[in-house]
mmCIF file of C-alpha atoms in Angstrom:
data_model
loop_
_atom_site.group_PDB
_atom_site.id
_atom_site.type_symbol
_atom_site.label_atom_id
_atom_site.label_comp_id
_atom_site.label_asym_id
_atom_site.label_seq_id
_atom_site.Cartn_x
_atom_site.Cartn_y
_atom_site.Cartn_z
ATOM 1 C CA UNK A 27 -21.132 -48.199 34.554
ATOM 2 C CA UNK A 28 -19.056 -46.475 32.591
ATOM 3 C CA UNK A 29 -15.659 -46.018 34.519
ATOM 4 C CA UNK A 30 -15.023 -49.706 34.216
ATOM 5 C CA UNK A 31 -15.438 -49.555 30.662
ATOM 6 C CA UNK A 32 -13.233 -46.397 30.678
ATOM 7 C CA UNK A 33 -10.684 -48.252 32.456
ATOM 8 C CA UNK A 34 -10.472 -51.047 29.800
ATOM 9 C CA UNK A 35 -11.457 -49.170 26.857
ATOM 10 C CA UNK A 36 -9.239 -45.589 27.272
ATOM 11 C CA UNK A 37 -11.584 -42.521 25.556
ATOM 12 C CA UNK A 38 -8.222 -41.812 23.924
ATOM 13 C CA UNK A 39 -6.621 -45.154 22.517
ATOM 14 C CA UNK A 40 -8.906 -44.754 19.027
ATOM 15 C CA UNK A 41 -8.600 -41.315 17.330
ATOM 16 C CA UNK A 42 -11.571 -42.843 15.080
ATOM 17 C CA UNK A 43 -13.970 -42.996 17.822
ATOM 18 C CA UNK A 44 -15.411 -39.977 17.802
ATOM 19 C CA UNK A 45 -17.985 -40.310 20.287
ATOM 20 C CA UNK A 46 -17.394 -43.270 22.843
ATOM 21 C CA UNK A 47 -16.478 -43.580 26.349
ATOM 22 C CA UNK A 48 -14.999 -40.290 26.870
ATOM 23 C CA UNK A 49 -18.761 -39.140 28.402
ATOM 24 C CA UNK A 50 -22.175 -39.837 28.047
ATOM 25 C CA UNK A 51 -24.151 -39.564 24.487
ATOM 26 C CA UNK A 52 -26.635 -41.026 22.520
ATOM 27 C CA UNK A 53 -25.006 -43.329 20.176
ATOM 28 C CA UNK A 54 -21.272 -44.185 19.520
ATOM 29 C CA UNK A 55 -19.588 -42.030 16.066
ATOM 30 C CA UNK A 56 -16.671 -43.735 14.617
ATOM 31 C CA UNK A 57 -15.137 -42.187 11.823
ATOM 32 C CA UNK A 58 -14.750 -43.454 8.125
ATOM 33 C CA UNK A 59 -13.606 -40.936 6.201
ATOM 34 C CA UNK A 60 -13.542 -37.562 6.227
ATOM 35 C CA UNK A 61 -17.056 -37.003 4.926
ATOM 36 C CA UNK A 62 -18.435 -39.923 6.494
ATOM 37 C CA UNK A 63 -19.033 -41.808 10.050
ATOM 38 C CA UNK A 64 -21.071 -44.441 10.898
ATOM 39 C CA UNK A 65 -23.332 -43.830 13.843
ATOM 40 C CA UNK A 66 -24.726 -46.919 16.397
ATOM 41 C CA UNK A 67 -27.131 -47.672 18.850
ATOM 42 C CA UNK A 68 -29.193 -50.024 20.503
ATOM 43 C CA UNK A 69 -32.266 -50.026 23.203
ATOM 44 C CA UNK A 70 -34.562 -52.527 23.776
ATOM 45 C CA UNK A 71 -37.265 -53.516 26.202
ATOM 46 C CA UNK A 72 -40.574 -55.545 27.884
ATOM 47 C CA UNK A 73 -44.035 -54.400 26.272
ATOM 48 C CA UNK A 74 -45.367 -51.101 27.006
ATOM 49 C CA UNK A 75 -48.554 -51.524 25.340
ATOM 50 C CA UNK A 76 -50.925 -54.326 24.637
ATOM 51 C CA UNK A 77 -51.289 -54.609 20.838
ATOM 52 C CA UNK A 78 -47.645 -56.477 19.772
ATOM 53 C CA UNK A 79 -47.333 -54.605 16.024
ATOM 54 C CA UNK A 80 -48.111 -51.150 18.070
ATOM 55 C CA UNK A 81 -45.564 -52.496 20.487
ATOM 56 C CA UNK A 82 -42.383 -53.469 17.668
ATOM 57 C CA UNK A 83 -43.267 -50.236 16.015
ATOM 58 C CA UNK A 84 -42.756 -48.218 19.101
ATOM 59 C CA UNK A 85 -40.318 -49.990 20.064
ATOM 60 C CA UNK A 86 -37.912 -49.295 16.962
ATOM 61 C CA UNK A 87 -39.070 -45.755 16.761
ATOM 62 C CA UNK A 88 -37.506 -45.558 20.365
ATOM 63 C CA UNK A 89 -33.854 -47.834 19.449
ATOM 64 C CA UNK A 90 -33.894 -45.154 15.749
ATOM 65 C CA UNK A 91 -34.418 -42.308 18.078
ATOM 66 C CA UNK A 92 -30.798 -42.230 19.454
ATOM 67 C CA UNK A 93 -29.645 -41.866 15.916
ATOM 68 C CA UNK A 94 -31.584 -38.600 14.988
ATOM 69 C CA UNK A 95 -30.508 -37.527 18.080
ATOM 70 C CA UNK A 96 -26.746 -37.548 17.188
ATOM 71 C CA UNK A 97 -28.102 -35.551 13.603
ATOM 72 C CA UNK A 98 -27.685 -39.003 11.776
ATOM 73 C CA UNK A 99 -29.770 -40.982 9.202
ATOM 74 C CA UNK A 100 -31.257 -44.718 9.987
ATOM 75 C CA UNK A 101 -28.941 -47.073 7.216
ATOM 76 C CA UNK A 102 -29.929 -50.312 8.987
ATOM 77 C CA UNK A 103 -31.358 -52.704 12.039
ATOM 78 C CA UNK A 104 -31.061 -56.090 13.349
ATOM 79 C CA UNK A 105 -33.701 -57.134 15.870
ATOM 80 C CA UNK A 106 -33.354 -58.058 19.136
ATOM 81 C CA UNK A 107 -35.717 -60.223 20.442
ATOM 82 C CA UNK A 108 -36.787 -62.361 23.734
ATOM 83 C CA UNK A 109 -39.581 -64.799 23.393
ATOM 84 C CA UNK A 110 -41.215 -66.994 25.526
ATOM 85 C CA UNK A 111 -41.165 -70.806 24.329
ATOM 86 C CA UNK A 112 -45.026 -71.351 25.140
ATOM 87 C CA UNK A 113 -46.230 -67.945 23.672
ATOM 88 C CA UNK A 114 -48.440 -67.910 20.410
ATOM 89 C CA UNK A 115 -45.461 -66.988 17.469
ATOM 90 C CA UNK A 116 -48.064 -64.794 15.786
ATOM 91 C CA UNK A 117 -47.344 -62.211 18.173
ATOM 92 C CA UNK A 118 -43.968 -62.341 17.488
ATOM 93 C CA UNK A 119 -44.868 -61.949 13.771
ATOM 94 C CA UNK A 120 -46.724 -58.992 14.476
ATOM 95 C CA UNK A 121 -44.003 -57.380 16.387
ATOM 96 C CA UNK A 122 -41.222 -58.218 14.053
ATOM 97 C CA UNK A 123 -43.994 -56.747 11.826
ATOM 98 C CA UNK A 124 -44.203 -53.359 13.362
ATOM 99 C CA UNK A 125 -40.945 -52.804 14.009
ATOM 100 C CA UNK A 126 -39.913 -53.846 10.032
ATOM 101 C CA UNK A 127 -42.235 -51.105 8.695
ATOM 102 C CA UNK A 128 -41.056 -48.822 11.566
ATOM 103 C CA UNK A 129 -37.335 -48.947 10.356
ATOM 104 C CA UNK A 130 -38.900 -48.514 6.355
ATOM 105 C CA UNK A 131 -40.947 -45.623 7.083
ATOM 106 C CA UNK A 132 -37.169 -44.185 8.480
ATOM 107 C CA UNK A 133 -35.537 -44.795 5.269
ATOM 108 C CA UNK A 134 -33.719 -48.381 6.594
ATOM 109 C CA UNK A 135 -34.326 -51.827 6.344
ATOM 110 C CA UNK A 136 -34.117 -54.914 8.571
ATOM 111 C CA UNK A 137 -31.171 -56.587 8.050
ATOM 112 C CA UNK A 138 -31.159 -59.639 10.226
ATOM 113 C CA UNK A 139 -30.947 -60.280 14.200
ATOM 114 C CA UNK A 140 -30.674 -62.663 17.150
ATOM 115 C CA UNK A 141 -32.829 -64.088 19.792
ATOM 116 C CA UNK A 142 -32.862 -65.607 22.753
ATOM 117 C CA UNK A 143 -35.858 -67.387 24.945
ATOM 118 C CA UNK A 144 -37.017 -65.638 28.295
ATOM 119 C CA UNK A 145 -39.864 -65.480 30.282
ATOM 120 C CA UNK A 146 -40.905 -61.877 29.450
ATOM 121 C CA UNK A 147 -41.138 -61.129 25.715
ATOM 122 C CA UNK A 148 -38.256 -58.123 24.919
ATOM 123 C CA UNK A 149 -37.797 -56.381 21.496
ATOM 124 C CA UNK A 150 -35.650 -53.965 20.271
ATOM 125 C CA UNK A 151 -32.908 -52.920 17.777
ATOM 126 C CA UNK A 152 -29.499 -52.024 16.957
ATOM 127 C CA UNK A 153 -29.417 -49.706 14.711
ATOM 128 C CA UNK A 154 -26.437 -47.889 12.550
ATOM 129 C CA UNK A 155 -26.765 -44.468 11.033
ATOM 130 C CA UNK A 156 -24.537 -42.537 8.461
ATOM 131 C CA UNK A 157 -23.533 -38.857 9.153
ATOM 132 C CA UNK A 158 -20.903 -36.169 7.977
ATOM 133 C CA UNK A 159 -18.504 -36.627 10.779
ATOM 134 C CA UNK A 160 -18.320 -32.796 10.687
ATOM 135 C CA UNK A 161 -22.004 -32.519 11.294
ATOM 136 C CA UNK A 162 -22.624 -34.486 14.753
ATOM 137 C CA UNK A 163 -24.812 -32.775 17.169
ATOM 138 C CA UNK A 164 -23.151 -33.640 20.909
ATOM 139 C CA UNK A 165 -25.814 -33.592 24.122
ATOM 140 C CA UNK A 166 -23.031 -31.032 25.707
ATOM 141 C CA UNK A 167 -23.244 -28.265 22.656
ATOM 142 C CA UNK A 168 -25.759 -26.080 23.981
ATOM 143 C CA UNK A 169 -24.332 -22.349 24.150
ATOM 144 C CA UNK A 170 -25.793 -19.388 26.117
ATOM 145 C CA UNK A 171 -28.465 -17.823 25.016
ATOM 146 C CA UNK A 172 -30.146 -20.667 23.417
ATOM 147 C CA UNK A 173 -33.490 -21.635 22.930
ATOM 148 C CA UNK A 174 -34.618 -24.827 23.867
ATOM 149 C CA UNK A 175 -37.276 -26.611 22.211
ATOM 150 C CA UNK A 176 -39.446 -29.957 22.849
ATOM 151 C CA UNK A 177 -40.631 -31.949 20.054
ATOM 152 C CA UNK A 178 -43.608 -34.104 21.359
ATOM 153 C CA UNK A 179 -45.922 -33.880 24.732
ATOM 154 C CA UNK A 180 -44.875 -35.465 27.856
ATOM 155 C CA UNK A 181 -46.613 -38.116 29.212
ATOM 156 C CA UNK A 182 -46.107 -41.564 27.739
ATOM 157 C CA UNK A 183 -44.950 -43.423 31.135
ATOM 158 C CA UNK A 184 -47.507 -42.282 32.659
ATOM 159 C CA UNK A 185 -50.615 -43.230 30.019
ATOM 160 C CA UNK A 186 -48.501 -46.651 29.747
ATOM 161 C CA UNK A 187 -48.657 -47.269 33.886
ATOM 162 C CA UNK A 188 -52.303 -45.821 34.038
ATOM 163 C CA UNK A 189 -52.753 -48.699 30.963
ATOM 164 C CA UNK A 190 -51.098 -51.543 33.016
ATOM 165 C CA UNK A 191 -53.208 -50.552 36.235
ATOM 166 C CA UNK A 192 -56.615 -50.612 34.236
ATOM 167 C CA UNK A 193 -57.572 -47.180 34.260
ATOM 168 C CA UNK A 194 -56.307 -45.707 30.944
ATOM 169 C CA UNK A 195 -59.459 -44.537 28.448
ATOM 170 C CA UNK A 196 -58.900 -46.089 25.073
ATOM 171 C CA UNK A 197 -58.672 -42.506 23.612
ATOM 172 C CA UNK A 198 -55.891 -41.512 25.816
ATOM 173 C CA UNK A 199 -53.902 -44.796 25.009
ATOM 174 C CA UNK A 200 -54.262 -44.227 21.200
ATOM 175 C CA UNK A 201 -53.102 -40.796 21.585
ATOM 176 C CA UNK A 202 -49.797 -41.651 23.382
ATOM 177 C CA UNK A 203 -49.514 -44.785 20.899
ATOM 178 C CA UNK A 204 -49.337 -42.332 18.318
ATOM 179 C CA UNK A 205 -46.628 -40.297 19.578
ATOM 180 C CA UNK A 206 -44.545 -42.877 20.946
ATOM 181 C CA UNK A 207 -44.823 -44.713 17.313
ATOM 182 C CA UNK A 208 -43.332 -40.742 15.489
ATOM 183 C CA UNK A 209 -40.288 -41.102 14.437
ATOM 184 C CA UNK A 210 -38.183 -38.110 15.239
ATOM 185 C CA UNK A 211 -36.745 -37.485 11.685
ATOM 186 C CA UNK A 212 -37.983 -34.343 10.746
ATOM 187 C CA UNK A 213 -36.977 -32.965 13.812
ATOM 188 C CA UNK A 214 -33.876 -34.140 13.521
ATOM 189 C CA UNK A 215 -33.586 -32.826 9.883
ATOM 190 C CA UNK A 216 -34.699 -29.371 11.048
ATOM 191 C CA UNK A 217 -32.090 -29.237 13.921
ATOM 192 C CA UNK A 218 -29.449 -29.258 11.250
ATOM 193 C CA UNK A 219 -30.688 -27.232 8.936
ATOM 194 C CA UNK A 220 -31.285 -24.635 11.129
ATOM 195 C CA UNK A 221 -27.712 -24.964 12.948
ATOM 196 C CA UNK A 222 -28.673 -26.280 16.294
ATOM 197 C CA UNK A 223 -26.084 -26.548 19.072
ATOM 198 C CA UNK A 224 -27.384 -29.786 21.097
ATOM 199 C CA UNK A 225 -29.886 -32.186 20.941
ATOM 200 C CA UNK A 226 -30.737 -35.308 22.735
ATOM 201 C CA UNK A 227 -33.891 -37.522 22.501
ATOM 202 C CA UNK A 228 -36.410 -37.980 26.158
ATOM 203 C CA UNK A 229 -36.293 -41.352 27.198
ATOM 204 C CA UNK A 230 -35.949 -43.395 30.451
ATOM 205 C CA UNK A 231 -34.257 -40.613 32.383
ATOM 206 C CA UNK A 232 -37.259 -38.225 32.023
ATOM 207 C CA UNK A 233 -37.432 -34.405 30.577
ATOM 208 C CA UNK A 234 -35.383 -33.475 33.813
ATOM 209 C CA UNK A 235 -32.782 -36.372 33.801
ATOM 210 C CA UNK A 236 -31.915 -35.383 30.023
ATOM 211 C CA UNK A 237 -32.092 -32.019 30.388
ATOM 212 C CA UNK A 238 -29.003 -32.273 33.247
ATOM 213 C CA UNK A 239 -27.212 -34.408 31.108
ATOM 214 C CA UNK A 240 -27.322 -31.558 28.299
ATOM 215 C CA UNK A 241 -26.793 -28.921 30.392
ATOM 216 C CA UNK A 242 -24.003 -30.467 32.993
ATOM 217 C CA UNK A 243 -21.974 -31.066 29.677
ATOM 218 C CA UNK A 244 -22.480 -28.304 28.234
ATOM 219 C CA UNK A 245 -21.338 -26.173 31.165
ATOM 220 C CA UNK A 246 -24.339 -24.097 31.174
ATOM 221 C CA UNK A 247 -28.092 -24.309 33.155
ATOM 222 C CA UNK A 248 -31.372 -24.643 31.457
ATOM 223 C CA UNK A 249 -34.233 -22.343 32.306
ATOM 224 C CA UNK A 250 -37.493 -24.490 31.462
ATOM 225 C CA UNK A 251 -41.000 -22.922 31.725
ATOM 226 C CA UNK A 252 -43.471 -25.149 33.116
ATOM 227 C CA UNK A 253 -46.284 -23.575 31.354
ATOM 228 C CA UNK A 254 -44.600 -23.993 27.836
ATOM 229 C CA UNK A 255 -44.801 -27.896 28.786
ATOM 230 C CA UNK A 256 -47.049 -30.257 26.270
ATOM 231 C CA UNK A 257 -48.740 -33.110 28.010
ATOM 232 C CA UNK A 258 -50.555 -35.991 26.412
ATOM 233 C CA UNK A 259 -54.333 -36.478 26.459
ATOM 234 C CA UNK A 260 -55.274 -37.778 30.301
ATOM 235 C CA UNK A 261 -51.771 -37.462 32.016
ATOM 236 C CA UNK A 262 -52.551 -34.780 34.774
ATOM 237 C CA UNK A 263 -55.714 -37.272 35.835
ATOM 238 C CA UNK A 264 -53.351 -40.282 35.790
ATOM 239 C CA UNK A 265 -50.931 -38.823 37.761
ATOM 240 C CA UNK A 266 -53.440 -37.475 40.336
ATOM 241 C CA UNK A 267 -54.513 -41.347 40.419
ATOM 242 C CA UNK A 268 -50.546 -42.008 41.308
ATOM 243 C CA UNK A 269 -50.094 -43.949 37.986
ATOM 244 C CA UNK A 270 -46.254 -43.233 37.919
ATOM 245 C CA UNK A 271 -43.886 -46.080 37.087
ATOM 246 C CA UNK A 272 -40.856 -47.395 39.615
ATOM 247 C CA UNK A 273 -38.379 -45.418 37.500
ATOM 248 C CA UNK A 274 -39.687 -42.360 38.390
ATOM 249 C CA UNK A 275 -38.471 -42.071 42.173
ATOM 250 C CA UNK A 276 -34.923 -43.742 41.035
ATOM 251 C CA UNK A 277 -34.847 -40.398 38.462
ATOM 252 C CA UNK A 278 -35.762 -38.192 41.434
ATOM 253 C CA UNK A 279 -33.430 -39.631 43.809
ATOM 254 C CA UNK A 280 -30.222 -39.351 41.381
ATOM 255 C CA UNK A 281 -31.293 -35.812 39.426
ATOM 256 C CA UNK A 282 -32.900 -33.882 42.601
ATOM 257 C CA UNK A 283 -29.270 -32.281 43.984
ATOM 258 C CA UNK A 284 -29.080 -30.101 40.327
ATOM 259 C CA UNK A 285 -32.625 -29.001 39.655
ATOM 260 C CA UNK A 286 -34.283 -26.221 41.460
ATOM 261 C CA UNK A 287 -38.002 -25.623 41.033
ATOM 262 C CA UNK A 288 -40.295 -22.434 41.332
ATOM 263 C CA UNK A 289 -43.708 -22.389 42.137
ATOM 264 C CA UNK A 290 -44.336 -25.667 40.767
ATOM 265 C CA UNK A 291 -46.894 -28.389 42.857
ATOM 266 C CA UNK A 292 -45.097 -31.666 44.053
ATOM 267 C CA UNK A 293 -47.483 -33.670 41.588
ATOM 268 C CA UNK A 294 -45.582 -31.653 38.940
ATOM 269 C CA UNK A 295 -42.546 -32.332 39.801
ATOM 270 C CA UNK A 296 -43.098 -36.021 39.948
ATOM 271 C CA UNK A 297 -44.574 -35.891 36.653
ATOM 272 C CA UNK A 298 -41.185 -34.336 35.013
ATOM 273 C CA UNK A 299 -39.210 -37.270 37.078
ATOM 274 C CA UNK A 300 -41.300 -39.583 34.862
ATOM 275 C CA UNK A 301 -39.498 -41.960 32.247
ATOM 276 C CA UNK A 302 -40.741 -41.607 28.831
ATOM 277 C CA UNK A 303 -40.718 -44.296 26.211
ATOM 278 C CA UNK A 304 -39.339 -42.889 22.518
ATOM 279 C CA UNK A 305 -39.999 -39.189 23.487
ATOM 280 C CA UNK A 306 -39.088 -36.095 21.638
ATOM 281 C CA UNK A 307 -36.185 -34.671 21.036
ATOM 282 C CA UNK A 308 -34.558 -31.847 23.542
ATOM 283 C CA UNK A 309 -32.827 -29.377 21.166
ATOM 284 C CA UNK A 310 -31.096 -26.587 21.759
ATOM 285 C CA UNK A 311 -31.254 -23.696 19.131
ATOM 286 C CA UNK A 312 -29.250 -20.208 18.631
ATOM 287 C CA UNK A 313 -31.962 -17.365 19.191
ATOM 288 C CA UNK A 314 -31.581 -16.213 15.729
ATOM 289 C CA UNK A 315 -32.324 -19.541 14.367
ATOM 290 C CA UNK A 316 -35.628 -20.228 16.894
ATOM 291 C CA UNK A 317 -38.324 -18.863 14.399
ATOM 292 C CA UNK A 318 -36.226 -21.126 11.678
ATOM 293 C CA UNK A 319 -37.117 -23.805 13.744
ATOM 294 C CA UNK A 320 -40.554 -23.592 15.288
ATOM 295 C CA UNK A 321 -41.280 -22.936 11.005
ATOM 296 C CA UNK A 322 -40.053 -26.603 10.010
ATOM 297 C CA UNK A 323 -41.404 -28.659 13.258
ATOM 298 C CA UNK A 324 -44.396 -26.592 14.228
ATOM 299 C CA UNK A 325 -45.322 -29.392 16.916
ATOM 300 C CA UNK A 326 -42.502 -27.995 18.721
ATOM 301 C CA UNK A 327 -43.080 -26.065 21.785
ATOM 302 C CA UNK A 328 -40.109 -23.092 23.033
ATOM 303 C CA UNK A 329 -39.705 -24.404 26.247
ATOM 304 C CA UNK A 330 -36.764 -22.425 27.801
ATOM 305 C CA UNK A 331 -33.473 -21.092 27.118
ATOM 306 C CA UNK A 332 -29.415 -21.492 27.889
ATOM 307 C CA UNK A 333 -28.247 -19.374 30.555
ATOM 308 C CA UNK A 334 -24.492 -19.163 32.143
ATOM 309 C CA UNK A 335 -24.035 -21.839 35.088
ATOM 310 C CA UNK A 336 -22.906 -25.820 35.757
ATOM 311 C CA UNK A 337 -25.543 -27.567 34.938
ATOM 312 C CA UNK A 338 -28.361 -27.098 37.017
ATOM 313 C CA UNK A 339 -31.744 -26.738 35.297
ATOM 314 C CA UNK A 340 -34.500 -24.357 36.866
ATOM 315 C CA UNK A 341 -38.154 -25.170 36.096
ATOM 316 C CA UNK A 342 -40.514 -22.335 36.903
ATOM 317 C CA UNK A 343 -44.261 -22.709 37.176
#
């Protein structure tokens, strides 16, 4: 998709743009000033749980998480939202609800936003963020040597499938609720405080699919140690019960060629494929600065390190 785009747009015809077409990121930097650039995303989608305020608030915790991936702050939102004509508008109160206190809990506010009518309710944000233009953390900055770490358990689209197929326990939904709804703030914070190199946030491409694009840009391969993994409440007996959503084969099918696994069980590897809805964040920390970091987010787990190569990432059981 983005060669066409390229092709219009050249990477090179706005020496503002800092981060734009030129290859793949998180969110789109353009310049202001020297101290400042305005960061901006957006990401929206269909419900991915039941309740509609859990469902806004995770929703904008997800579209806010490609900002604190960049090393940004949340300034402001508009929502964007798809409605069917005959549905109750309460839910759409609540959802607009949860997402509102979502983007105030992150330091923003709600400034507006569009909608459309469709068959399938949608709801999102795009959001724009405010960083030192000298202080933006690229997916391709890892260096070697590196310590990776992972900010929240794995797990989330496959408690939401298991959910949608009728055999999620009501503990193990609450629990994934709960980190999808985190904002990734701190983490972010800590990541520049403690001079990380790279960072990106796990979303619909899975811990694998956003671990290549870190590593392919970067130059370098990521060892990641299976063990070190975090997975949410119920997501090994989900799997086993095949509760793994369509995107999860697409991710294996494109990402396969560039990841080599060790001693690690096919259901494994399918669960790594899986797409996660507002993960963690990936980040990628000099060795020196590791216990720095592990201090500030102690949720995070060391999951691997940086190692010389093009991009292939090696997950050993």
């Amino acid at each position: 998709m983005l060669q066409p785009l390229r092709e219009i747009f050249p990477p090179d015809a706005h020496p503002e743009l800092l981060v734009g077409l030129d290859r793949a990121d998180d969110a789109a930097v353009y310049r202001l000033n020297e101290q400042q650039a305005i960061v901006t995303t957006t990401d929206f989608f269909p419900p991915v749980v039941d309740d509609p305020y859990d469902f806004g608030a995770i929703a904008a915790a997800n579209a806010m998480s490609d900002i604190y991936a960049m090393g940004a702050r949340v300034l402001f939102a508009v929502n964007l939202v798809a409605f069917p004509s005959g549905l109750d508008r309460s839910l759409l109160r609540e959802i607009l609800r949860g997402g509102a206190e979502k983007v105030r809990e992150a330091g923003g506010v709600v400034a507006g936003g569009h909608s459309v009518e469709d068959r399938e309710p949608k709801y999102g944000l795009a959001v724009t963020g405010l960083i030192d233009p000298m202080r933006v953390l690229r997916t391709g900055g890892a260096q070697v040597g590196d310590r990776l770490f992972l900010t929240k358990a794995l797990g989330t689209g496959i408690v939401t499938t298991a959910l949608k197929q009728e055999i999620a326990r009501d503990e193990d939904v609450e629990a994934a609720v709960e980190s999808m709804k985190r904002l990734n703030r701190a983490a972010a914070a800590a990541a520049l405080a403690t001079g990380a190199t790279g960072m990106t946030d796990i979303t619909g491409f899975g811990l694998l699919g956003h671990a290549r694009e870190m590593a392919v840009q970067a130059g370098v391969d990521f060892h990641v140690e299976l063990g070190q993994l975090q997975w949410l409440p119920g997501a090994r007996a989900y799997a086993e019960a095949d509760a793994f959503p369509g995107g999860m084969e697409r991710n294996r099918q494109f990402y396969a060629p560039t990841v080599d696994f060790v001693r690690t069980e096919t259901l494994q590897q399918r669960m790594l494929w899986t797409p996660e809805t507002s993960g963690g964040l990936l980040v990628a920390v000099p060795p020196e600065a590791a216990g720095a970091y592990r201090a500030r987010v102690p949720e995070a787990r060391a999951v691997g390190h940086v190692a010389p190569g093009k991009g292939v990432i090696h997950v050993k059981g």
